[in-house]
Amino acid sequence: MSEVVKKFMYLNRKAPYGTIYAWESLEVVLIGAAFDQEVSLMFMDDGVFQLTKGQDTTGIGMKNFSPTYRTLGDYEVKSIYVDADSLVARGLTQDDLVQVAWEDWESGEEKENIVEVVDAARVKEIMEESDVIFSF
Amino acid sequence: MSILHTINKSPFERNSLDSCLRFATAGASVLLIEDGVYAVLKGASAEAQVKGALGNLNVYVLGPDLKARGFSEERVIEGVKVVDYAGFVDLAAESDKVQAWL
């Protein structure tokens, strides 16, 4: 589509369900997939709670949108980063988070899980490398 | 007499839990709902604060909100009681008034 490929980063800092931010971010990511850019997602602060496994919203009468995260590899999302310090502060480890598989349908390259826990230094680098940052 | 305090904000993002615990009097009940439920997770940075509160307050968490966010009861700090919506109603009915820490 467009000739210039930019690095898009979606920065997620809010917990799901309590506010609409997490869902809105996910919707924009899915829509943005049509623009053929290099997309990464960053989860920090309460945003790490968006990726927890086993979410079951039947008791609160809200849509459970967490299964959608597992399909992001099919929507041009190449990398998903999680801030390590945010996990630790919340008593979480990577085992608490969903896995997201990725496959390049042109080259056939596959990755079992693109969710990567990164330290603060790496978060800074990723932000610096991004051309556009969408904040939620 | 007794007040039911509800907290619906994450302790990592807002100071609702801090303020509630500062002003709740001994014997009062504190119910964590919505994003407030993250306060009762074992191993999280709010753990010491919640454990301290258990000394003189009754602390409850709304089960459906916990489940929605992917956490089972095993992840909840010992001493915090998990209640359902009917339990929420009972707490409200038993208390003289409700103070919502938004």
Short mmCIF file of C-alpha atoms in Angstrom, two decimals:
data_model
loop_
_atom_site.label_atom_id
_atom_site.label_comp_id
_atom_site.label_asym_id
_atom_site.label_seq_id
_atom_site.Cartn_x
_atom_site.Cartn_y
_atom_site.Cartn_z
CA MET A 1 0.00 0.00 0.00
CA SER A 2 2.11 2.93 1.16
CA GLU A 3 5.75 2.88 0.11
CA VAL A 4 7.19 4.28 3.31
CA VAL A 5 7.04 1.75 6.13
CA LYS A 6 7.01 3.40 9.53
CA LYS A 7 7.47 1.85 12.91
CA PHE A 8 4.23 2.18 14.84
CA MET A 9 4.22 1.55 18.55
CA TYR A 10 1.06 1.22 20.60
CA LEU A 11 1.76 2.05 24.23
CA ASN A 12 -0.72 0.46 26.66
CA ARG A 13 -0.81 1.58 30.28
CA LYS A 14 -4.36 0.83 31.46
CA ALA A 15 -5.98 -2.27 32.95
CA PRO A 16 -8.81 -3.88 30.95
CA TYR A 17 -12.55 -3.55 31.82
CA GLY A 18 -12.30 -0.74 34.39
CA THR A 19 -11.88 1.81 31.60
CA ILE A 20 -12.33 1.65 27.83
CA TYR A 21 -8.67 2.35 26.95
CA ALA A 22 -7.56 -1.27 26.52
CA TRP A 23 -10.40 -2.14 24.19
CA GLU A 24 -10.00 1.09 22.19
CA SER A 25 -6.29 0.38 21.74
CA LEU A 26 -7.02 -3.12 20.50
CA GLU A 27 -9.57 -1.78 18.00
CA VAL A 28 -7.08 0.74 16.63
CA VAL A 29 -4.41 -1.96 16.32
CA LEU A 30 -6.81 -4.17 14.34
CA ILE A 31 -7.86 -1.29 12.07
CA GLY A 32 -4.26 -0.14 11.70
CA ALA A 33 -3.27 -3.57 10.36
CA ALA A 34 -4.66 -2.42 7.00
CA PHE A 35 -1.88 0.16 6.63
CA ASP A 36 1.05 -2.26 6.26
CA GLN A 37 3.34 -0.62 8.78
CA GLU A 38 5.78 -2.26 11.18
CA VAL A 39 3.71 -2.57 14.34
CA SER A 40 4.79 -3.25 17.91
CA LEU A 41 2.82 -3.18 21.14
CA MET A 42 4.24 -2.14 24.48
CA PHE A 43 2.54 -2.99 27.76
CA MET A 44 3.58 -1.22 30.95
CA ASP A 45 2.09 -0.14 34.29
CA ASP A 46 -1.47 -1.52 34.63
CA GLY A 47 -1.42 -2.24 30.89
CA VAL A 48 0.32 -5.55 31.68
CA PHE A 49 -3.00 -6.77 33.13
CA GLN A 50 -4.46 -6.75 29.61
CA LEU A 51 -2.39 -9.83 28.77
CA THR A 52 -3.28 -12.05 31.73
CA LYS A 53 -4.37 -15.60 30.87
CA GLY A 54 -7.73 -17.05 31.85
CA GLN A 55 -9.87 -13.90 31.78
CA ASP A 56 -13.53 -14.86 32.21
CA THR A 57 -16.01 -12.00 32.09
CA THR A 58 -19.23 -14.04 32.30
CA GLY A 59 -19.76 -12.78 35.86
CA ILE A 60 -19.55 -9.07 35.00
CA GLY A 61 -21.61 -8.98 31.82
CA MET A 62 -18.87 -7.45 29.67
CA LYS A 63 -17.29 -8.70 26.47
CA ASN A 64 -14.12 -10.69 27.07
CA PHE A 65 -11.77 -9.26 24.46
CA SER A 66 -8.65 -11.01 25.76
CA PRO A 67 -8.75 -13.91 23.21
CA THR A 68 -8.15 -11.27 20.52
CA TYR A 69 -4.62 -10.63 21.80
CA ARG A 70 -3.66 -14.17 20.81
CA THR A 71 -4.57 -13.41 17.18
CA LEU A 72 -2.50 -10.23 16.88
CA GLY A 73 0.23 -12.07 15.01
CA ASP A 74 -2.27 -12.33 12.15
CA TYR A 75 -2.80 -8.56 12.17
CA GLU A 76 0.70 -7.39 11.22
CA VAL A 77 1.81 -7.12 14.84
CA LYS A 78 5.42 -8.20 14.85
CA SER A 79 6.46 -7.61 18.43
CA ILE A 80 4.75 -7.44 21.79
CA TYR A 81 6.83 -6.06 24.64
CA VAL A 82 6.09 -6.13 28.35
CA ASP A 83 7.93 -3.98 30.88
CA ALA A 84 9.56 -6.30 33.43
CA ASP A 85 9.35 -3.89 36.37
CA SER A 86 5.61 -3.44 35.88
CA LEU A 87 5.12 -7.21 36.08
CA VAL A 88 7.20 -7.53 39.26
CA ALA A 89 5.34 -4.68 41.01
CA ARG A 90 2.08 -6.52 40.35
CA GLY A 91 3.23 -9.96 41.50
CA LEU A 92 3.16 -11.33 37.96
CA THR A 93 5.55 -13.34 35.81
CA GLN A 94 5.57 -14.15 32.11
CA ASP A 95 3.76 -17.42 32.97
CA ASP A 96 0.69 -15.35 33.83
CA LEU A 97 0.56 -13.87 30.34
CA VAL A 98 -0.99 -15.17 27.13
CA GLN A 99 1.21 -16.39 24.28
CA VAL A 100 0.91 -14.83 20.86
CA ALA A 101 2.11 -16.80 17.83
CA TRP A 102 3.32 -15.08 14.69
CA GLU A 103 3.83 -16.25 11.14
CA ASP A 104 4.96 -14.41 8.03
CA TRP A 105 2.77 -15.81 5.27
CA GLU A 106 5.24 -14.69 2.60
CA SER A 107 8.48 -16.09 3.98
CA GLY A 108 6.91 -18.81 6.12
CA GLU A 109 8.91 -17.60 9.11
CA GLU A 110 7.23 -18.58 12.38
CA LYS A 111 7.53 -17.63 16.02
CA GLU A 112 5.79 -19.53 18.78
CA ASN A 113 5.46 -16.52 21.06
CA ILE A 114 6.21 -12.88 20.29
CA VAL A 115 5.44 -11.68 23.83
CA GLU A 116 8.77 -10.53 25.21
CA VAL A 117 9.48 -9.26 28.70
CA VAL A 118 12.03 -6.43 28.49
CA ASP A 119 13.93 -4.25 30.95
CA ALA A 120 13.69 -0.46 31.20
CA ALA A 121 16.78 0.11 29.06
CA ARG A 122 15.22 -1.88 26.22
CA VAL A 123 11.89 -0.04 26.62
CA LYS A 124 13.73 3.25 26.12
CA GLU A 125 15.43 1.94 22.98
CA ILE A 126 12.18 0.69 21.50
CA MET A 127 10.52 4.06 22.12
CA GLU A 128 13.44 5.88 20.52
CA GLU A 129 13.34 3.58 17.47
CA SER A 130 9.62 4.11 16.89
CA ASP A 131 8.46 6.66 14.31
CA VAL A 132 4.97 7.01 15.75
CA ILE A 133 3.67 6.26 19.24
CA PHE A 134 -0.03 5.80 19.95
CA SER A 135 -0.81 6.14 23.64
CA PHE A 136 -3.59 4.41 25.50
CA MET B 1 -21.66 3.08 63.09
CA SER B 2 -20.12 0.78 60.51
CA ILE B 3 -19.23 1.95 57.05
CA LEU B 4 -18.76 -0.15 53.93
CA HIS B 5 -15.93 1.33 51.88
CA THR B 6 -15.77 0.39 48.21
CA ILE B 7 -12.68 0.93 46.07
CA ASN B 8 -12.90 0.59 42.30
CA LYS B 9 -9.52 1.96 41.23
CA SER B 10 -6.22 0.16 40.77
CA PRO B 11 -3.82 0.81 43.69
CA PHE B 12 -1.01 1.15 41.14
CA GLU B 13 -2.67 4.02 39.35
CA ARG B 14 -4.69 5.97 41.92
CA ASN B 15 -4.49 6.64 45.63
CA SER B 16 -8.03 5.43 46.44
CA LEU B 17 -6.74 2.50 48.51
CA ASP B 18 -4.28 4.74 50.40
CA SER B 19 -6.94 7.30 51.27
CA CYS B 20 -9.50 4.70 52.21
CA LEU B 21 -7.11 2.93 54.58
CA ARG B 22 -6.06 6.26 56.08
CA PHE B 23 -9.62 7.10 57.07
CA ALA B 24 -11.39 3.79 57.62
CA THR B 25 -12.03 3.15 61.31
CA ALA B 26 -11.41 -0.17 63.07
CA GLY B 27 -14.12 -2.73 62.39
CA ALA B 28 -15.19 -1.17 59.08
CA SER B 29 -15.47 -3.19 55.88
CA VAL B 30 -13.51 -2.54 52.71
CA LEU B 31 -14.72 -4.10 49.46
CA LEU B 32 -12.48 -4.07 46.40
CA ILE B 33 -14.33 -4.02 43.09
CA GLU B 34 -13.55 -3.43 39.38
CA ASP B 35 -9.88 -2.36 38.97
CA GLY B 36 -9.63 -2.16 42.76
CA VAL B 37 -9.32 -5.96 42.88
CA TYR B 38 -5.66 -5.76 41.82
CA ALA B 39 -4.85 -4.64 45.39
CA VAL B 40 -5.42 -8.12 46.82
CA LEU B 41 -2.95 -10.02 44.63
CA LYS B 42 -0.25 -11.93 46.45
CA GLY B 43 3.23 -10.70 45.67
CA ALA B 44 2.11 -7.30 44.38
CA SER B 45 3.42 -4.05 45.80
CA ALA B 46 0.15 -3.37 47.67
CA GLU B 47 0.40 -6.67 49.61
CA ALA B 48 1.97 -5.26 52.80
CA GLN B 49 -0.59 -2.47 52.91
CA VAL B 50 -3.53 -4.86 52.55
CA LYS B 51 -2.08 -7.28 55.12
CA GLY B 52 -1.71 -4.36 57.51
CA ALA B 53 -5.33 -3.38 56.94
CA LEU B 54 -6.50 -6.92 57.78
CA GLY B 55 -5.43 -6.29 61.37
CA ASN B 56 -8.41 -4.07 62.11
CA LEU B 57 -10.61 -4.02 59.00
CA ASN B 58 -12.67 -6.63 57.17
CA VAL B 59 -11.36 -6.80 53.62
CA TYR B 60 -13.44 -8.26 50.80
CA VAL B 61 -12.98 -8.63 47.06
CA LEU B 62 -15.67 -9.09 44.43
CA GLY B 63 -15.14 -12.54 42.85
CA PRO B 64 -16.62 -11.83 39.39
CA ASP B 65 -14.28 -8.85 38.93
CA LEU B 66 -11.31 -10.99 39.95
CA LYS B 67 -12.31 -13.76 37.55
CA ALA B 68 -12.87 -11.31 34.69
CA ARG B 69 -9.26 -10.19 35.09
CA GLY B 70 -7.88 -13.73 34.99
CA PHE B 71 -7.20 -14.32 38.69
CA SER B 72 -8.35 -17.28 40.74
CA GLU B 73 -8.96 -17.18 44.49
CA GLU B 74 -5.56 -18.79 45.12
CA ARG B 75 -3.93 -15.55 44.02
CA VAL B 76 -5.69 -13.59 46.75
CA ILE B 77 -3.89 -12.58 49.97
CA GLU B 78 -4.84 -14.80 52.95
CA GLY B 79 -7.55 -13.25 55.09
CA VAL B 80 -9.24 -11.35 52.28
CA LYS B 81 -12.71 -12.76 51.74
CA VAL B 82 -14.05 -13.31 48.24
CA VAL B 83 -17.73 -12.37 47.82
CA ASP B 84 -20.20 -12.53 44.93
CA TYR B 85 -22.82 -9.91 44.02
CA ALA B 86 -25.24 -11.24 46.66
CA GLY B 87 -22.43 -10.85 49.20
CA PHE B 88 -21.94 -7.27 48.04
CA VAL B 89 -25.64 -6.60 48.65
CA ASP B 90 -25.44 -8.19 52.11
CA LEU B 91 -22.45 -6.01 53.02
CA ALA B 92 -24.28 -2.89 51.87
CA ALA B 93 -27.41 -3.91 53.79
CA GLU B 94 -25.51 -4.70 56.99
CA SER B 95 -23.60 -1.42 56.92
CA ASP B 96 -25.04 1.92 57.95
CA LYS B 97 -23.71 3.65 54.88
CA VAL B 98 -21.48 3.16 51.90
CA GLN B 99 -18.44 5.28 51.14
CA ALA B 100 -17.24 4.87 47.55
CA TRP B 101 -13.57 5.75 46.98
CA LEU B 102 -13.69 6.55 43.26
#
